[in-house]
Amino acid sequence: MVAYTRFEVLRTLRNPRFLVLTMLMPAALFLFFNQVQSGFGAYIMVAMAGFSMISATISANCVTLPGERASGWQRQLRVTPLSGAAWVTARIAQATVAVVPGLAVVAVCGAGFGRVQLTTVQWLSFGLLVLAGSVPFSFLGLLLGQLLDAQAAQPVQALLTMLLSFGGGLFIPLSNFPSALQSFVRALPTHLFFQGGQDLIANHTPAPSDMAGLAIWTLGLAALALLVWSRQDGRRVALG
Amino acid sequence: MNHSKDGAATFDSVVKRYGEVVALDRLSFTIERGETVALLGPNGAGKSTAVDLLLGLRAPDEGVVTVLGGSPGRAVAGGRVGGMLQTGSLPQGARVRDLLALARSLHGARRSIAELLELADLGDLAGRPASKLSGGQTQRLRFALAMAGRPELLFLDEPTVAMDVESRHRFWAIVRAVAADGTGVVFATHYLEEADRVADRILVIDHGRLLREGTPASIRATQPVRTVRCTLADPDRSRLAALPGVRDVTIHGHDVTLTTTEADAMVGALYALGQPVRDLQVSAAALEDAFLQLTGAEAR
């Protein structure tokens, strides 16, 4: 499992598209927003960390997997001792690791250009929140990666990343949304993450309702991804 | 000997259907340990389905598949078998070394990367992106991945499709070396020449059924057609065509080639024609003829 995680992380880090999407884009957007609205460095940092995190996690499982299912590479993996459970764990673990470079870049931008000043504990809990908050999106990517074909994967991934980012208020504050949409977008995992991050930066404990909401999203998406997985991949003849 | 316990792999009345199509129709066979066996048959004969079942990628609808004394899934999970599927291009962004490192870790690090590179004749390609390998190199790398766990039994599904002649020879030289080391090898192919040269035993499969099994020589021998060549002073086509079992007569000057299903009687009658018979040769049909006869019109 560790070997497969490492293998996937290595491949991800060599992918230029991934680096642009999760490091260059969020950094450029940070500098742009920071220029336009100075004095909101922490707010923008949380938003861009969220954007980078969504890009990384969804693409880590959604973009390559459909092609590898079609080409037979995933089937080839199934004739190795890698168990199904280890496969799922590794797919989520590699997506979580893929969040780290973008997070680091955004944090450096925040501290350097956004004048964000946090205590060590705050930095660590922020990092932890980003990693934990990325898990539902990793399962979403895994779900899509199992369902989509190779051609659909990339546009769907791009569209979903933008929808979730906008919908969660990462680019435009939710107060600008029509009121009919408000209650819907406030339930999005992106928004729940965003709220939690802002609470942390402001030195509050994140609201339990936001964290519970994120947990429910995680469980729900994990259940869906595992259901599809057991239908598609779990057909391996039972041991014994 | 109890085959189901001691054999490397067994099929016992295995049926596999895809909707209405019956891919395997009560297929039964036993593969012994250390044996090199070819599953020979035309496209669509059921060879790939048989390999999928041996690797636990599919379950039989009826019957029992046993690999190394247990279920195929258990043999795969234990790293005791290796498989090289027919399709399975290598993933983007991975170097040869990355793939070998992955395969050896998944199999509990039973072989070093250097050993695998040497085994599969991959020389100094470790740093090369897998997507930049030639067809033959790709198949040798996939072979190395299948061998990473020192499997007791190796399944190859048409491994040399789309290879040129030289790559094919190089590939089989590696497989033969591995087989000589004691690894059992089962390979599906529709190349007769490969089955003939590489396998200890051939299972001829068509329409999901076992048509014949035996050594390459015995498969040839079961085919009753013989080719008889000789030189006659004055060959007469109509008299030659009337000899026992003759199906075809070819005459070039004094050289005569006859194909017959009753070689012994025909040769006797040939001498009885009353003219001197020189340079007589009787040869078994080529394996290809046997194969074509066994699988009928659908062979290619």
Coordinates of C-alpha atoms in Angstrom, one line a residue:
Chain A
M1 CA 0.0 0.0 0.0
V2 CA 2.8 2.4 0.9
A3 CA 4.6 1.4 -2.3
Y4 CA 1.5 2.1 -4.4
T5 CA 0.9 5.5 -2.6
R6 CA 4.5 6.5 -3.3
F7 CA 4.3 5.4 -6.9
E8 CA 1.2 7.5 -7.5
V9 CA 2.6 10.6 -5.6
L10 CA 5.8 10.4 -7.7
R11 CA 3.7 10.4 -10.9
T12 CA 1.6 13.2 -9.8
L13 CA 4.5 15.4 -8.9
R14 CA 6.0 14.8 -12.4
N15 CA 2.8 16.0 -14.0
P16 CA 3.2 19.6 -15.1
R17 CA -0.6 20.2 -15.4
F18 CA -1.0 19.2 -11.8
L19 CA 1.7 21.6 -10.6
V20 CA 0.2 24.5 -12.6
L21 CA -3.3 23.7 -11.3
T22 CA -2.4 23.3 -7.6
M23 CA 0.6 25.6 -7.1
L24 CA 0.9 28.2 -9.8
M25 CA -2.8 29.1 -10.2
P26 CA -3.6 29.5 -6.5
A27 CA -0.4 31.5 -6.0
A28 CA -1.2 33.8 -8.9
L29 CA -4.8 34.2 -7.7
F30 CA -3.6 34.9 -4.2
L31 CA -1.3 37.7 -5.4
F32 CA -4.1 39.1 -7.6
F33 CA -6.7 39.2 -4.9
N34 CA -4.2 40.4 -2.3
Q35 CA -3.4 43.3 -4.6
V36 CA -7.1 44.2 -5.2
Q37 CA -8.2 43.8 -1.6
S38 CA -5.3 44.5 0.7
G39 CA -5.7 43.7 4.4
F40 CA -7.5 40.5 3.8
G41 CA -4.4 38.3 3.5
A42 CA -5.7 35.6 5.9
Y43 CA -9.1 35.4 4.3
I44 CA -7.6 35.0 0.8
M45 CA -5.1 32.5 2.1
V46 CA -7.8 30.2 3.4
A47 CA -9.8 30.6 0.2
M48 CA -6.8 29.8 -2.1
A49 CA -5.7 26.9 0.1
G50 CA -9.2 25.6 -0.4
F51 CA -9.1 26.1 -4.1
S52 CA -5.7 24.4 -4.4
M53 CA -6.9 21.5 -2.2
I54 CA -10.0 20.9 -4.3
S55 CA -7.9 20.9 -7.5
A56 CA -5.3 18.5 -6.1
T57 CA -7.7 16.0 -4.6
I58 CA -10.2 15.8 -7.4
S59 CA -7.6 15.6 -10.1
A60 CA -5.4 13.1 -8.2
N61 CA -8.1 10.4 -8.6
C62 CA -10.4 11.6 -11.4
V63 CA -8.0 12.5 -14.2
T64 CA -5.7 9.5 -14.6
L65 CA -7.9 6.7 -13.3
P66 CA -10.4 6.5 -16.2
G67 CA -7.6 6.1 -18.7
E68 CA -5.9 3.5 -16.6
R69 CA -9.1 1.5 -16.3
A70 CA -9.5 1.6 -20.1
S71 CA -5.9 0.7 -20.8
G72 CA -5.9 -2.3 -18.5
W73 CA -3.3 -1.0 -16.1
Q74 CA -5.8 -1.1 -13.2
R75 CA -6.6 -4.7 -14.2
Q76 CA -2.9 -5.5 -14.2
L77 CA -2.6 -4.2 -10.6
R78 CA -5.4 -6.6 -9.6
V79 CA -3.2 -9.6 -10.5
T80 CA -0.7 -8.5 -7.8
P81 CA -1.1 -9.1 -4.1
L82 CA -2.3 -5.5 -3.6
S83 CA -5.7 -6.0 -1.9
G84 CA -8.8 -4.0 -2.8
A85 CA -8.8 -2.3 0.6
A86 CA -5.2 -1.3 0.3
W87 CA -5.9 0.0 -3.2
V88 CA -8.7 2.3 -1.9
T89 CA -6.5 3.5 1.0
A90 CA -3.6 4.2 -1.2
R91 CA -5.8 6.2 -3.7
I92 CA -7.0 8.4 -0.8
A93 CA -3.6 8.7 0.8
Q94 CA -1.9 9.8 -2.5
A95 CA -4.6 12.4 -3.0
T96 CA -4.0 13.7 0.5
V97 CA -0.3 13.9 0.0
A98 CA -0.9 15.7 -3.3
V99 CA -2.5 18.5 -1.3
V100 CA 0.7 19.4 0.5
P101 CA 2.7 21.2 -2.2
G102 CA -0.1 23.6 -3.0
L103 CA -0.8 24.2 0.7
A104 CA 2.8 25.0 1.3
V105 CA 2.9 27.5 -1.6
V106 CA -0.3 29.2 -0.5
A107 CA 0.9 29.4 3.1
V108 CA 4.2 31.0 2.0
C109 CA 2.3 33.5 -0.1
G110 CA 0.1 34.3 2.9
A111 CA 2.9 34.8 5.3
G112 CA 5.1 36.6 2.8
F113 CA 2.8 38.8 0.8
G114 CA -0.4 38.7 2.8
R115 CA 1.2 39.5 6.2
V116 CA -0.6 36.7 7.8
Q117 CA 0.8 36.2 11.3
L118 CA -0.2 33.0 13.1
T119 CA 1.1 31.1 16.1
T120 CA 2.7 27.8 15.5
V121 CA -0.3 26.0 16.8
Q122 CA -2.6 28.0 14.5
W123 CA -0.4 27.1 11.5
L124 CA -0.4 23.5 12.4
S125 CA -4.1 23.3 13.0
F126 CA -4.7 25.1 9.7
G127 CA -2.6 22.6 7.9
L128 CA -4.4 19.8 9.6
L129 CA -7.8 21.3 8.7
V130 CA -6.8 21.5 5.0
L131 CA -5.6 17.9 5.0
A132 CA -8.6 16.5 6.8
G133 CA -11.0 18.8 4.8
S134 CA -9.5 17.4 1.6
V135 CA -10.7 13.8 2.3
P136 CA -14.3 14.2 1.2
F137 CA -13.0 15.7 -2.1
S138 CA -10.6 12.8 -2.5
F139 CA -13.5 10.4 -2.3
L140 CA -15.5 12.6 -4.7
G141 CA -12.5 12.3 -7.1
L142 CA -12.4 8.5 -6.6
L143 CA -16.1 8.2 -7.3
L144 CA -15.8 10.2 -10.5
G145 CA -12.6 8.4 -11.6
Q146 CA -14.5 5.1 -11.4
L147 CA -17.5 6.3 -13.2
L148 CA -16.2 8.6 -16.0
D149 CA -14.5 7.6 -19.2
A150 CA -11.1 9.2 -20.1
Q151 CA -12.6 11.8 -22.3
A152 CA -15.1 13.1 -19.8
A153 CA -12.7 13.1 -16.8
Q154 CA -10.8 16.3 -17.5
P155 CA -13.7 18.7 -18.3
V156 CA -15.8 17.3 -15.5
Q157 CA -12.9 17.7 -13.1
A158 CA -12.4 21.4 -14.2
L159 CA -16.1 22.2 -14.1
L160 CA -16.6 20.6 -10.7
T161 CA -13.5 22.4 -9.2
M162 CA -14.8 25.7 -10.4
L163 CA -18.4 25.1 -9.2
L164 CA -17.3 23.9 -5.8
S165 CA -14.9 26.8 -5.4
F166 CA -17.4 29.5 -6.5
G167 CA -20.2 27.8 -4.6
G168 CA -18.2 27.6 -1.4
G169 CA -17.5 31.4 -1.6
L170 CA -13.8 31.0 -2.2
F171 CA -13.8 33.6 -5.0
I172 CA -16.9 35.7 -4.2
P173 CA -18.3 36.1 -0.7
L174 CA -21.6 34.2 -0.4
S175 CA -23.4 37.4 0.6
N176 CA -23.3 38.3 -3.0
F177 CA -25.3 35.2 -4.0
P178 CA -29.0 35.4 -4.6
S179 CA -30.9 34.5 -1.4
A180 CA -32.5 31.4 -3.0
L181 CA -29.1 29.9 -3.5
Q182 CA -27.7 30.9 -0.1
S183 CA -29.0 28.0 2.0
F184 CA -27.8 25.5 -0.6
V185 CA -24.3 26.8 -1.0
R186 CA -23.9 27.2 2.7
A187 CA -24.2 23.4 2.9
L188 CA -21.4 22.7 0.4
P189 CA -18.3 21.1 1.9
T190 CA -16.2 23.8 0.4
H191 CA -18.1 26.4 2.4
L192 CA -18.0 24.4 5.6
F193 CA -14.2 24.1 5.2
F194 CA -13.9 27.8 4.4
Q195 CA -15.8 28.7 7.6
G196 CA -13.7 26.4 9.7
G197 CA -10.5 27.9 8.2
Q198 CA -11.6 31.4 8.9
D199 CA -12.5 30.5 12.5
L200 CA -9.0 29.0 13.0
I201 CA -7.2 32.1 11.6
A202 CA -9.3 34.3 13.8
N203 CA -8.2 32.2 16.7
H204 CA -11.6 30.6 17.3
T205 CA -12.5 27.0 17.5
P206 CA -14.3 26.0 14.3
A207 CA -18.0 25.7 14.8
P208 CA -19.0 22.1 15.7
S209 CA -21.8 22.3 13.2
D210 CA -19.4 23.1 10.3
M211 CA -17.1 20.2 11.3
A212 CA -20.0 17.8 11.7
G213 CA -21.2 18.8 8.2
L214 CA -17.7 18.1 6.8
A215 CA -17.7 14.7 8.5
I216 CA -21.1 13.9 7.0
W217 CA -19.9 14.8 3.5
T218 CA -16.8 12.6 4.1
L219 CA -18.9 9.6 5.1
G220 CA -21.5 10.1 2.4
L221 CA -18.9 10.5 -0.4
A222 CA -16.8 7.6 1.0
A223 CA -19.9 5.4 1.1
L224 CA -20.7 6.2 -2.5
A225 CA -17.2 5.7 -3.8
L226 CA -16.9 2.4 -2.0
L227 CA -20.2 1.2 -3.3
V228 CA -19.1 1.9 -6.9
W229 CA -15.8 0.3 -6.1
S230 CA -17.3 -2.9 -4.7
R231 CA -19.6 -3.1 -7.7
Q232 CA -16.7 -2.7 -10.2
D233 CA -13.6 -4.0 -8.6
G234 CA -14.9 -6.1 -5.7
R235 CA -15.8 -8.8 -8.2
R236 CA -12.4 -10.4 -7.6
V237 CA -13.2 -13.9 -6.5
A238 CA -13.4 -14.2 -2.8
L239 CA -10.3 -15.6 -1.1
G240 CA -10.5 -19.1 0.3
Chain B
M1 CA -1.4 -38.7 -8.3
N2 CA -4.3 -36.6 -7.3
H3 CA -4.3 -33.9 -9.9
S4 CA -6.6 -31.5 -8.2
K5 CA -4.3 -31.3 -5.2
D6 CA -0.9 -31.6 -6.8
G7 CA -1.4 -29.9 -10.1
A8 CA -0.4 -26.3 -10.6
A9 CA -3.8 -25.4 -12.0
T10 CA -7.0 -27.3 -12.9
F11 CA -10.2 -26.5 -14.7
D12 CA -13.0 -28.9 -13.7
S13 CA -16.0 -28.6 -16.1
V14 CA -15.8 -24.9 -16.2
V15 CA -18.5 -22.9 -17.8
K16 CA -18.3 -19.1 -18.4
R17 CA -21.0 -17.2 -20.2
Y18 CA -21.2 -13.6 -21.3
G19 CA -24.9 -13.0 -21.7
E20 CA -25.9 -15.5 -24.4
V21 CA -22.4 -16.2 -25.5
V22 CA -20.8 -19.3 -24.0
A23 CA -17.1 -18.5 -23.7
L24 CA -16.1 -21.7 -21.9
D25 CA -18.2 -24.8 -22.4
R26 CA -17.4 -27.5 -19.7
L27 CA -13.6 -27.0 -20.1
S28 CA -11.5 -29.3 -18.1
F29 CA -7.7 -29.7 -18.0
T30 CA -4.9 -30.0 -15.5
I31 CA -1.5 -28.2 -15.6
E32 CA 1.3 -29.8 -13.7
R33 CA 3.9 -27.9 -11.7
G34 CA 6.9 -26.6 -13.7
E35 CA 5.2 -27.4 -17.0
T36 CA 5.2 -25.0 -20.0
V37 CA 1.8 -25.2 -21.5
A38 CA 0.3 -23.4 -24.6
L39 CA -3.4 -22.6 -24.8
L40 CA -3.7 -22.7 -28.6
G41 CA -6.7 -21.6 -30.4
P42 CA -8.1 -19.1 -32.9
N43 CA -9.3 -15.6 -31.8
G44 CA -12.5 -15.9 -29.7
A45 CA -11.7 -19.5 -28.7
G46 CA -11.9 -18.7 -25.0
K47 CA -8.2 -18.5 -24.2
S48 CA -8.3 -15.0 -22.6
T49 CA -11.4 -16.0 -20.6
A50 CA -9.5 -19.0 -19.4
V51 CA -6.5 -16.9 -18.4
D52 CA -8.8 -14.4 -16.6
L53 CA -10.3 -17.2 -14.6
L54 CA -6.9 -18.6 -13.7
L55 CA -6.0 -15.1 -12.4
G56 CA -9.2 -14.7 -10.5
L57 CA -10.3 -11.7 -12.5
R58 CA -13.5 -13.5 -13.3
A59 CA -15.4 -16.2 -11.5
P60 CA -16.7 -19.3 -13.4
D61 CA -20.5 -19.6 -13.8
E62 CA -20.2 -23.4 -13.2
G63 CA -17.3 -25.7 -12.4
V64 CA -14.2 -25.2 -10.3
V65 CA -10.9 -23.4 -11.0
T66 CA -8.0 -24.4 -8.7
V67 CA -4.6 -22.7 -8.8
L68 CA -1.8 -24.0 -6.6
G69 CA -4.2 -26.0 -4.5
G70 CA -6.6 -23.1 -3.7
S71 CA -8.7 -20.5 -5.3
P72 CA -7.1 -18.3 -8.0
G73 CA -7.7 -15.2 -5.8
R74 CA -5.8 -16.7 -2.9
A75 CA -2.8 -17.6 -5.2
V76 CA -2.8 -14.0 -6.5
A77 CA -3.1 -12.4 -3.1
G78 CA -0.2 -14.6 -1.9
G79 CA 2.0 -13.4 -4.7
R80 CA 2.4 -17.0 -5.9
V81 CA 1.3 -16.4 -9.5
G82 CA 2.2 -13.7 -11.9
G83 CA 0.1 -12.6 -14.8
M84 CA 0.6 -10.7 -18.0
L85 CA -2.7 -9.7 -19.4
Q86 CA -3.3 -9.1 -23.1
T87 CA -4.1 -5.4 -22.8
G88 CA -2.4 -3.3 -20.1
S89 CA -0.5 -0.4 -21.4
L90 CA 1.7 1.1 -18.8
P91 CA 0.7 4.3 -16.9
Q92 CA 1.8 7.8 -17.9
G93 CA 4.5 9.5 -16.0
A94 CA 6.2 6.4 -14.7
R95 CA 9.8 5.4 -15.4
V96 CA 10.9 1.8 -15.8
R97 CA 12.5 1.9 -12.4
D98 CA 9.3 3.2 -10.7
L99 CA 7.3 0.4 -12.1
L100 CA 9.8 -2.2 -11.1
A101 CA 10.1 -0.7 -7.6
L102 CA 6.3 -0.8 -7.3
A103 CA 6.0 -4.4 -8.5
R104 CA 8.7 -5.7 -6.3
S105 CA 7.3 -3.9 -3.2
L106 CA 3.8 -5.2 -3.9
H107 CA 5.4 -8.7 -4.0
G108 CA 7.3 -8.4 -0.7
A109 CA 10.7 -7.4 -2.2
R110 CA 11.7 -10.9 -3.3
R111 CA 13.8 -9.6 -6.1
S112 CA 16.0 -6.6 -6.6
I113 CA 15.4 -4.1 -9.4
A114 CA 18.8 -4.9 -11.0
E115 CA 17.8 -8.6 -11.0
L116 CA 14.5 -7.8 -12.7
L117 CA 16.2 -5.6 -15.3
E118 CA 18.6 -8.4 -16.2
L119 CA 15.9 -11.1 -16.1
A120 CA 13.8 -9.2 -18.7
D121 CA 16.8 -8.1 -20.8
L122 CA 16.1 -4.4 -20.2
G123 CA 19.7 -3.4 -19.9
D124 CA 20.1 0.2 -19.0
L125 CA 16.5 1.3 -19.5
A126 CA 15.8 1.9 -15.8
G127 CA 15.6 5.7 -16.2
R128 CA 13.5 5.7 -19.3
P129 CA 9.8 6.8 -19.1
A130 CA 7.7 3.7 -19.7
S131 CA 5.7 5.4 -22.3
K132 CA 8.9 5.8 -24.4
L133 CA 9.7 2.1 -24.7
S134 CA 9.3 0.2 -27.9
G135 CA 6.7 -2.5 -28.3
G136 CA 9.1 -5.3 -27.5
Q137 CA 10.6 -3.5 -24.6
T138 CA 7.2 -2.7 -23.1
Q139 CA 6.2 -6.4 -23.2
R140 CA 9.6 -7.4 -21.6
L141 CA 8.9 -4.8 -18.9
R142 CA 5.4 -6.1 -18.3
F143 CA 7.0 -9.6 -18.1
A144 CA 9.4 -8.3 -15.5
L145 CA 6.5 -6.9 -13.5
A146 CA 4.8 -10.3 -13.6
M147 CA 8.0 -12.0 -12.5
A148 CA 8.7 -9.6 -9.6
G149 CA 7.4 -11.9 -6.9
R150 CA 9.2 -15.0 -8.1
P151 CA 5.9 -16.6 -9.0
E152 CA 5.6 -20.4 -9.0
L153 CA 3.3 -20.1 -12.0
L154 CA 3.1 -17.5 -14.7
F155 CA 0.2 -16.8 -17.0
L156 CA 0.8 -14.9 -20.2
D157 CA -2.1 -13.9 -22.5
E158 CA -0.9 -13.5 -26.1
P159 CA 2.2 -11.7 -25.0
T160 CA 3.8 -11.3 -28.4
V161 CA 0.9 -9.9 -30.4
A162 CA 2.1 -6.9 -32.4
M163 CA 5.8 -7.8 -31.9
D164 CA 8.2 -8.0 -34.8
V165 CA 10.0 -11.3 -35.4
E166 CA 13.2 -10.3 -33.6
S167 CA 11.4 -9.0 -30.5
R168 CA 9.4 -12.2 -30.4
H169 CA 12.5 -14.4 -30.4
R170 CA 14.0 -12.3 -27.7
F171 CA 10.9 -12.5 -25.7
W172 CA 10.6 -16.3 -25.9
A173 CA 14.2 -16.7 -25.1
I174 CA 13.5 -15.0 -21.7
V175 CA 10.4 -17.0 -21.1
R176 CA 12.3 -20.3 -21.8
A177 CA 15.0 -19.2 -19.4
V178 CA 12.5 -18.6 -16.6
A179 CA 10.8 -21.9 -17.4
A180 CA 14.1 -23.7 -17.2
D181 CA 14.5 -22.3 -13.7
G182 CA 11.4 -24.2 -12.7
T183 CA 8.6 -21.6 -13.1
G184 CA 5.5 -23.0 -14.6
V185 CA 4.4 -21.1 -17.6
V186 CA 0.9 -21.1 -19.2
F187 CA 0.5 -19.0 -22.3
A188 CA -2.3 -18.3 -24.6
T189 CA -1.4 -17.9 -28.3
H190 CA -2.8 -18.2 -31.7
Y191 CA 0.7 -18.5 -33.2
L192 CA 1.3 -22.2 -33.9
E193 CA 5.0 -21.7 -34.2
E194 CA 5.2 -20.4 -30.6
A195 CA 3.2 -23.3 -29.2
D196 CA 5.4 -25.7 -31.1
R197 CA 8.7 -24.2 -30.1
V198 CA 8.1 -23.1 -26.6
A199 CA 5.5 -25.4 -25.0
D200 CA 6.0 -28.9 -23.4
R201 CA 2.4 -29.5 -24.0
I202 CA -0.4 -27.9 -26.0
L203 CA -4.1 -27.6 -25.2
V204 CA -6.0 -26.9 -28.4
I205 CA -9.1 -24.9 -27.5
D206 CA -11.9 -23.7 -29.7
H207 CA -15.5 -22.6 -28.9
G208 CA -14.6 -22.9 -25.2
R209 CA -13.9 -26.6 -25.5
L210 CA -10.7 -28.6 -25.3
L211 CA -10.3 -30.2 -28.7
R212 CA -7.0 -32.0 -28.1
E213 CA -4.1 -32.0 -25.7
G214 CA -0.6 -33.4 -26.0
T215 CA 3.0 -32.6 -26.9
P216 CA 3.5 -30.6 -30.1
A217 CA 4.7 -33.9 -31.7
S218 CA 1.7 -35.8 -30.6
I219 CA -0.7 -33.1 -31.8
R220 CA 1.0 -33.4 -35.2
A221 CA 0.8 -37.2 -35.1
T222 CA -2.9 -37.3 -34.4
Q223 CA -3.5 -35.7 -37.7
P224 CA -3.8 -38.5 -40.2
V225 CA -2.7 -36.5 -43.3
R226 CA 0.8 -37.4 -44.6
T227 CA 2.8 -35.9 -47.3
V228 CA 4.5 -38.4 -49.6
R229 CA 7.2 -37.2 -52.0
C230 CA 9.0 -39.3 -54.7
T231 CA 10.4 -39.3 -58.2
L232 CA 8.8 -41.3 -60.9
A233 CA 10.1 -41.8 -64.5
D234 CA 6.6 -41.3 -66.0
P235 CA 4.1 -39.8 -63.5
D236 CA 0.5 -40.2 -64.6
R237 CA -1.9 -37.9 -62.8
S238 CA -5.1 -39.9 -63.1
R239 CA -3.5 -43.2 -61.9
L240 CA -1.8 -41.4 -58.9
A241 CA -5.1 -39.7 -57.9
A242 CA -6.7 -43.1 -57.8
L243 CA -4.3 -44.4 -55.1
P244 CA -5.7 -45.0 -51.6
G245 CA -6.7 -41.9 -49.6
V246 CA -5.0 -39.4 -52.0
R247 CA -6.4 -35.9 -51.7
D248 CA -4.0 -33.9 -53.8
V249 CA -1.5 -34.6 -56.5
T250 CA 1.2 -32.2 -57.5
I251 CA 3.6 -33.0 -60.4
H252 CA 6.7 -31.0 -61.4
G253 CA 8.5 -32.9 -64.1
H254 CA 9.4 -36.2 -62.5
D255 CA 8.9 -34.9 -58.9
V256 CA 5.6 -36.0 -57.4
T257 CA 4.0 -34.7 -54.2
L258 CA 0.9 -36.5 -52.8
T259 CA -1.1 -35.9 -49.7
T260 CA -3.0 -38.9 -48.4
T261 CA -5.0 -40.0 -45.3
E262 CA -3.8 -43.6 -45.8
A263 CA -0.1 -43.3 -46.2
D264 CA 0.8 -47.0 -45.6
A265 CA -1.7 -48.4 -48.1
M266 CA -0.9 -45.7 -50.6
V267 CA 2.9 -46.4 -50.6
G268 CA 2.2 -50.1 -51.2
A269 CA 0.0 -49.3 -54.1
L270 CA 2.5 -46.8 -55.4
Y271 CA 5.1 -49.6 -55.8
A272 CA 2.5 -51.8 -57.3
L273 CA 2.1 -49.4 -60.2
G274 CA 5.1 -51.1 -61.7
Q275 CA 7.5 -48.3 -62.3
P276 CA 10.6 -47.6 -60.2
V277 CA 10.0 -45.3 -57.2
R278 CA 13.0 -43.2 -56.2
D279 CA 13.7 -40.8 -53.3
L280 CA 10.5 -41.7 -51.4
Q281 CA 9.8 -39.5 -48.3
V282 CA 6.8 -39.7 -46.0
S283 CA 6.4 -36.8 -43.6
A284 CA 3.8 -35.8 -41.0
A285 CA 1.8 -32.8 -41.7
A286 CA 3.0 -29.5 -40.2
L287 CA 1.4 -28.5 -36.9
E288 CA -0.4 -25.8 -38.7
D289 CA -2.3 -28.4 -40.8
A290 CA -3.2 -30.3 -37.7
F291 CA -4.4 -27.2 -36.1
L292 CA -6.4 -26.1 -39.1
Q293 CA -8.1 -29.5 -39.3
L294 CA -8.8 -29.5 -35.5
T295 CA -10.4 -26.1 -35.3
G296 CA -12.0 -26.2 -38.7
A297 CA -12.8 -23.3 -40.9
E298 CA -12.6 -20.7 -38.2
A299 CA -8.8 -21.1 -37.8
R300 CA -6.7 -18.4 -39.4

